[in-house]
């Protein structure tokens, strides 16, 4: 297992190298340039030339690329052109918000999706199964931003049950050590702050978790339907294996491999930043900040954030592969 993990980690090197080349080329092809974005209406050829010289944008692209790679290896991801803060600081300040939102959305998606998919598969071909399929289709086809606006209007504006934006109410004077607002509230004993942070997570998490939930329902349903018709399940039934053991050990455990794969992919997508959801709910995560960086052609932020996200995505996929061996002994043997 350790050898496998080591090999997968080594494969990250050529993967990230190829990504860095594509990323560097892509950000240079964006319309306009960082100088014009910084100067705005005050943009003049002389001012643009000064900005390009200051940040090294007037140098040959190959030289710019190797300079950037050298800084990355030394831990220097540059500074944002808009805020003048180090990119690493900007990422560490915003990524906890995205992690909290993504975990909340994933808990909803997995906590509802897996039981609902299993329940539908056990009633395959019946009305309940058809209702679950329709529900999953609706979850996929309804746009996230539309659902976010509906949730915000109904539960925040009309009913007033939940907050409409942000991570925490301004009236809450909370202490933040880790920038994980829920965790900080629990650590410091400020339970009102932790509960307020949870309330701020509910609406964006429901909106963000709808599509992963629908996908998990469909994958779980299809996988369980396939497994429960397998020969070893019929053999277990014929030998009188108890129903609970048959469902949990024979069916559900063997059906979980594709479900785990789906959950891992969805977790990576969620952690890469939910631009629409974070924008609608004014949630200060990396998604909304990346959207602003694209609009303002903030090259250092774009390059640094995408590299960070790629590493996170690769590590999540590695965890998914490791989890296979814990679920299915056949994978462990191979």
Coordinates of C-alpha atoms in Angstrom, one line a residue:
X1 CA 0.0 0.0 0.0
X2 CA 2.8 2.4 0.9
X3 CA 4.5 1.6 -2.4
X4 CA 1.3 2.3 -4.3
X5 CA 0.9 5.7 -2.5
X6 CA 4.5 6.6 -3.2
X7 CA 4.1 5.8 -6.9
X8 CA 0.9 7.9 -7.1
X9 CA 2.6 10.8 -5.4
X10 CA 5.5 10.6 -7.9
X11 CA 3.0 10.7 -10.7
X12 CA 1.9 14.1 -9.5
X13 CA 5.2 15.6 -10.7
X14 CA 4.6 15.2 -14.5
X15 CA 0.9 15.9 -14.0
X16 CA 1.5 19.2 -12.3
X17 CA 4.3 20.1 -14.8
X18 CA 2.0 19.6 -17.7
X19 CA -0.7 21.5 -16.0
X20 CA 1.6 24.4 -15.3
X21 CA 2.5 24.7 -19.0
X22 CA -1.1 24.7 -20.1
X23 CA -2.1 27.1 -17.3
X24 CA 0.7 29.5 -18.1
X25 CA -0.3 29.5 -21.8
X26 CA -4.0 29.9 -21.0
X27 CA -3.7 32.9 -18.7
X28 CA -1.6 34.7 -21.3
X29 CA -4.3 34.2 -23.9
X30 CA -7.0 35.9 -21.9
X31 CA -8.4 39.1 -23.6
X32 CA -6.7 42.3 -22.5
X33 CA -3.9 42.1 -19.9
X34 CA -3.2 42.7 -16.2
X35 CA -1.9 46.2 -16.9
X36 CA -5.1 47.4 -18.5
X37 CA -7.1 45.7 -15.7
X38 CA -5.1 47.5 -13.0
X39 CA -5.1 50.9 -14.7
X40 CA -8.7 50.9 -16.0
X41 CA -9.7 54.1 -17.7
X42 CA -6.3 55.6 -16.8
X43 CA -4.6 53.1 -19.1
X44 CA -2.0 54.7 -21.4
X45 CA 0.8 53.1 -23.4
X46 CA 3.4 54.5 -21.1
X47 CA 1.6 53.4 -17.9
X48 CA 1.0 49.9 -19.4
X49 CA 4.7 49.7 -20.3
X50 CA 5.6 50.6 -16.7
X51 CA 3.3 48.0 -15.2
X52 CA 4.6 45.3 -17.6
X53 CA 8.2 46.1 -16.7
X54 CA 7.4 46.2 -13.0
X55 CA 5.8 42.7 -13.0
X56 CA 8.0 41.2 -15.8
X57 CA 5.2 40.8 -18.3
X58 CA 7.4 42.3 -21.0
X59 CA 10.0 39.5 -20.8
X60 CA 10.0 36.5 -23.2
X61 CA 7.3 33.9 -22.3
X62 CA 9.9 31.1 -21.7
X63 CA 11.8 33.3 -19.3
X64 CA 8.6 34.2 -17.5
X65 CA 7.6 30.5 -17.2
X66 CA 10.9 29.3 -15.7
X67 CA 11.0 32.3 -13.4
X68 CA 7.5 31.4 -12.2
X69 CA 8.4 27.7 -11.8
X70 CA 11.5 28.6 -9.8
X71 CA 9.4 30.8 -7.4
X72 CA 6.8 28.0 -7.0
X73 CA 9.4 25.5 -6.0
X74 CA 10.7 28.0 -3.4
X75 CA 7.2 28.5 -2.0
X76 CA 6.7 31.9 -3.6
X77 CA 3.4 32.1 -5.5
X78 CA 3.6 35.8 -6.1
X79 CA 1.3 38.6 -5.0
X80 CA -2.2 39.4 -6.2
X81 CA -2.3 42.3 -8.6
X82 CA -5.5 43.5 -7.1
X83 CA -5.0 43.2 -3.4
X84 CA -1.1 43.2 -3.3
X85 CA -1.3 40.4 -0.8
X86 CA 0.7 37.2 -1.3
X87 CA -1.3 34.6 -3.2
X88 CA -0.6 31.9 -0.6
X89 CA -2.1 34.2 2.1
X90 CA -5.2 34.8 -0.1
X91 CA -5.6 31.1 -0.6
X92 CA -5.2 30.2 3.0
X93 CA -7.6 32.9 4.0
X94 CA -10.4 31.8 1.7
X95 CA -9.9 28.0 1.3
X96 CA -11.3 27.2 4.8
X97 CA -14.6 28.8 3.7
X98 CA -14.7 26.6 0.6
X99 CA -13.8 23.5 2.6
X100 CA -16.6 24.2 5.1
X101 CA -19.2 24.7 2.3
X102 CA -18.0 21.7 0.3
X103 CA -18.1 19.4 3.4
X104 CA -21.6 20.6 4.2
X105 CA -22.7 20.0 0.7
X106 CA -21.1 16.6 0.5
X107 CA -22.7 15.5 3.8
X108 CA -26.1 16.4 2.4
X109 CA -25.3 14.7 -0.9
X110 CA -24.0 11.5 0.6
X111 CA -26.3 11.4 3.6
X112 CA -29.4 11.6 1.4
X113 CA -28.1 10.2 -1.9
X114 CA -26.8 6.8 -0.8
X115 CA -29.8 5.8 1.3
X116 CA -32.2 7.1 -1.3
X117 CA -30.4 5.3 -4.1
X118 CA -30.3 2.1 -2.1
X119 CA -34.0 2.4 -1.2
X120 CA -34.9 3.0 -4.9
X121 CA -32.9 -0.1 -6.0
X122 CA -34.6 -2.3 -3.4
X123 CA -37.9 -1.3 -5.0
X124 CA -36.7 -1.6 -8.6
X125 CA -39.4 -1.2 -11.1
X126 CA -42.0 0.1 -8.6
X127 CA -43.5 3.6 -8.2
X128 CA -41.0 4.5 -5.5
X129 CA -38.1 3.7 -7.8
X130 CA -39.6 5.9 -10.6
X131 CA -40.1 8.7 -8.1
X132 CA -36.5 8.5 -7.1
X133 CA -35.3 8.6 -10.7
X134 CA -37.4 11.6 -11.4
X135 CA -36.1 13.4 -8.3
X136 CA -32.5 12.7 -9.4
X137 CA -33.2 14.0 -12.9
X138 CA -34.7 17.2 -11.5
X139 CA -31.6 17.6 -9.3
X140 CA -29.3 17.5 -12.4
X141 CA -31.3 19.6 -14.8
X142 CA -32.2 22.5 -12.5
X143 CA -29.4 25.1 -12.7
X144 CA -27.5 25.7 -9.5
X145 CA -27.8 29.5 -9.6
X146 CA -31.6 29.3 -10.2
X147 CA -32.1 26.9 -7.2
X148 CA -29.8 29.2 -5.1
X149 CA -32.0 32.2 -5.9
X150 CA -35.2 30.3 -5.1
X151 CA -33.8 29.0 -1.8
X152 CA -32.6 32.5 -0.9
X153 CA -35.9 34.2 -1.8
X154 CA -38.1 31.6 0.0
X155 CA -36.1 30.8 3.2
X156 CA -34.2 34.0 3.7
X157 CA -36.3 36.8 2.3
X158 CA -39.9 35.6 2.6
X159 CA -39.7 33.3 5.7
X160 CA -36.7 34.8 7.4
X161 CA -35.6 31.4 8.7
X162 CA -32.1 31.5 7.5
X163 CA -29.4 34.1 6.7
X164 CA -29.1 35.2 3.1
X165 CA -25.4 35.7 2.6
X166 CA -21.9 35.7 4.2
X167 CA -20.4 33.2 6.6
X168 CA -21.4 34.8 9.9
X169 CA -23.6 37.6 11.2
X170 CA -21.9 41.0 11.8
X171 CA -23.3 41.1 15.3
X172 CA -21.3 38.0 16.2
X173 CA -18.0 38.9 17.8
X174 CA -16.2 35.6 17.3
X175 CA -12.6 34.5 17.7
X176 CA -11.1 32.9 14.6
X177 CA -7.9 30.8 15.0
X178 CA -8.3 28.5 12.0
X179 CA -10.7 30.4 9.7
X180 CA -13.0 27.4 10.0
X181 CA -15.9 29.3 11.6
X182 CA -17.8 26.2 12.9
X183 CA -14.6 24.6 14.3
X184 CA -13.4 27.9 15.8
X185 CA -16.7 28.3 17.7
X186 CA -16.5 24.8 19.1
X187 CA -12.8 25.2 20.1
X188 CA -13.3 28.5 21.9
X189 CA -16.7 27.5 23.4
X190 CA -18.5 30.2 21.5
X191 CA -21.3 27.9 20.6
X192 CA -23.5 30.8 19.4
X193 CA -20.9 31.7 16.8
X194 CA -20.6 28.0 15.7
X195 CA -24.4 27.7 15.4
X196 CA -24.6 31.0 13.5
X197 CA -21.9 29.7 11.1
X198 CA -23.9 26.5 10.6
X199 CA -27.1 28.5 9.8
X200 CA -25.1 30.5 7.2
X201 CA -24.0 27.2 5.6
X202 CA -27.4 25.6 5.1
X203 CA -28.8 27.4 2.1
X204 CA -25.5 27.4 0.0
X205 CA -24.8 23.8 1.0
X206 CA -28.2 22.7 -0.1
X207 CA -27.9 24.5 -3.5
X208 CA -24.4 23.3 -4.0
X209 CA -25.1 19.7 -3.0
X210 CA -28.1 19.2 -5.2
X211 CA -26.3 18.0 -8.4
X212 CA -23.8 15.7 -6.4
X213 CA -26.8 14.3 -4.6
X214 CA -28.7 13.5 -7.8
X215 CA -25.6 11.9 -9.3
X216 CA -25.0 9.8 -6.2
X217 CA -28.6 8.6 -6.1
X218 CA -28.4 7.4 -9.7
X219 CA -25.0 5.7 -9.3
X220 CA -26.0 4.0 -6.0
X221 CA -29.3 2.8 -7.5
X222 CA -27.6 1.4 -10.6
X223 CA -24.8 -0.3 -8.7
X224 CA -27.1 -1.9 -6.1
X225 CA -29.5 -3.1 -8.8
X226 CA -26.6 -4.8 -10.6
X227 CA -25.1 -6.4 -7.4
X228 CA -28.4 -7.7 -5.9
X229 CA -28.9 -9.7 -9.1
X230 CA -25.5 -11.3 -8.9
X231 CA -25.0 -15.1 -8.5
X232 CA -23.4 -14.9 -5.0
X233 CA -26.3 -12.9 -3.7
X234 CA -28.8 -15.5 -5.0
X235 CA -26.5 -18.2 -3.5
X236 CA -26.6 -16.4 -0.1
X237 CA -30.3 -16.2 -0.2
X238 CA -30.6 -19.9 -1.0
X239 CA -28.3 -20.8 1.9
X240 CA -30.4 -18.8 4.3
X241 CA -28.1 -15.9 5.0
X242 CA -29.9 -13.4 7.3
X243 CA -31.4 -10.5 5.5
X244 CA -29.5 -7.8 7.3
X245 CA -26.1 -9.5 6.7
X246 CA -27.1 -10.1 3.0
X247 CA -28.0 -6.5 2.5
X248 CA -25.0 -5.0 4.3
X249 CA -22.2 -7.4 3.5
X250 CA -23.2 -9.0 0.2
X251 CA -25.0 -6.1 -1.6
X252 CA -24.2 -2.7 -0.2
X253 CA -20.5 -3.2 0.4
X254 CA -19.9 -4.6 -3.0
X255 CA -22.0 -1.9 -4.6
X256 CA -20.0 0.9 -3.0
X257 CA -16.9 1.0 -5.3
X258 CA -18.5 3.0 -8.1
X259 CA -20.3 5.1 -5.5
X260 CA -17.0 5.9 -3.7
X261 CA -15.5 6.9 -7.1
X262 CA -18.4 9.3 -7.7
X263 CA -18.1 10.8 -4.2
X264 CA -14.4 11.4 -4.7
X265 CA -14.9 13.1 -8.0
X266 CA -17.7 15.2 -6.7
X267 CA -15.7 16.2 -3.6
X268 CA -12.8 17.4 -5.9
X269 CA -15.3 19.4 -7.9
X270 CA -16.8 21.0 -4.8
X271 CA -13.4 21.9 -3.4
X272 CA -12.3 23.5 -6.6
X273 CA -14.7 26.3 -5.9
X274 CA -18.4 26.8 -6.5
X275 CA -18.3 30.1 -8.3
X276 CA -22.1 30.5 -8.8
X277 CA -23.1 29.4 -5.4
X278 CA -20.5 31.6 -3.6
X279 CA -21.5 34.6 -5.8
X280 CA -25.2 34.3 -5.1
X281 CA -24.8 33.9 -1.3
X282 CA -21.8 36.3 -1.1
X283 CA -19.8 33.5 0.4
X284 CA -16.1 34.5 0.6
X285 CA -14.5 31.3 -0.7
X286 CA -12.0 30.6 -3.5
X287 CA -14.7 30.3 -6.2
X288 CA -15.8 33.9 -6.0
X289 CA -12.3 35.1 -5.7
X290 CA -11.2 33.2 -8.8
X291 CA -14.1 34.7 -10.7
X292 CA -12.8 38.1 -9.8
X293 CA -9.3 37.1 -10.7
X294 CA -10.4 36.0 -14.2
X295 CA -12.3 39.2 -14.8
X296 CA -9.3 41.3 -13.6
X297 CA -6.7 39.2 -15.4
X298 CA -4.9 38.6 -12.1
X299 CA -2.3 36.2 -13.4
X300 CA -0.6 35.3 -10.1
X301 CA -3.9 34.5 -8.4
X302 CA -5.1 32.4 -11.3
X303 CA -1.9 30.4 -11.6
X304 CA -1.4 29.9 -7.9
X305 CA -5.0 29.0 -7.1
X306 CA -5.4 26.5 -9.9
X307 CA -2.1 24.8 -9.0
X308 CA -3.4 24.5 -5.4
X309 CA -6.7 23.1 -6.6
X310 CA -5.0 20.6 -8.8
X311 CA -2.9 19.3 -5.9
X312 CA -6.1 19.0 -3.7
X313 CA -8.0 17.2 -6.5
X314 CA -5.1 14.7 -7.0
X315 CA -4.8 14.0 -3.3
X316 CA -8.6 13.3 -3.1
X317 CA -8.4 10.8 -5.9
X318 CA -5.5 9.1 -4.1
X319 CA -7.7 8.8 -1.0
X320 CA -10.4 7.3 -3.1
X321 CA -8.0 4.7 -4.4
X322 CA -6.8 3.9 -0.9
X323 CA -10.4 3.5 0.3
X324 CA -11.0 0.8 -2.4
X325 CA -8.7 -1.6 -0.5
X326 CA -10.6 -0.9 2.7
X327 CA -14.0 -1.7 1.1
X328 CA -13.1 -4.6 -1.3
X329 CA -10.5 -7.2 -0.2
X330 CA -10.0 -8.2 -3.9
X331 CA -8.5 -4.7 -4.6
X332 CA -6.2 -5.1 -1.6
X333 CA -4.9 -8.5 -2.9
X334 CA -4.3 -7.1 -6.4

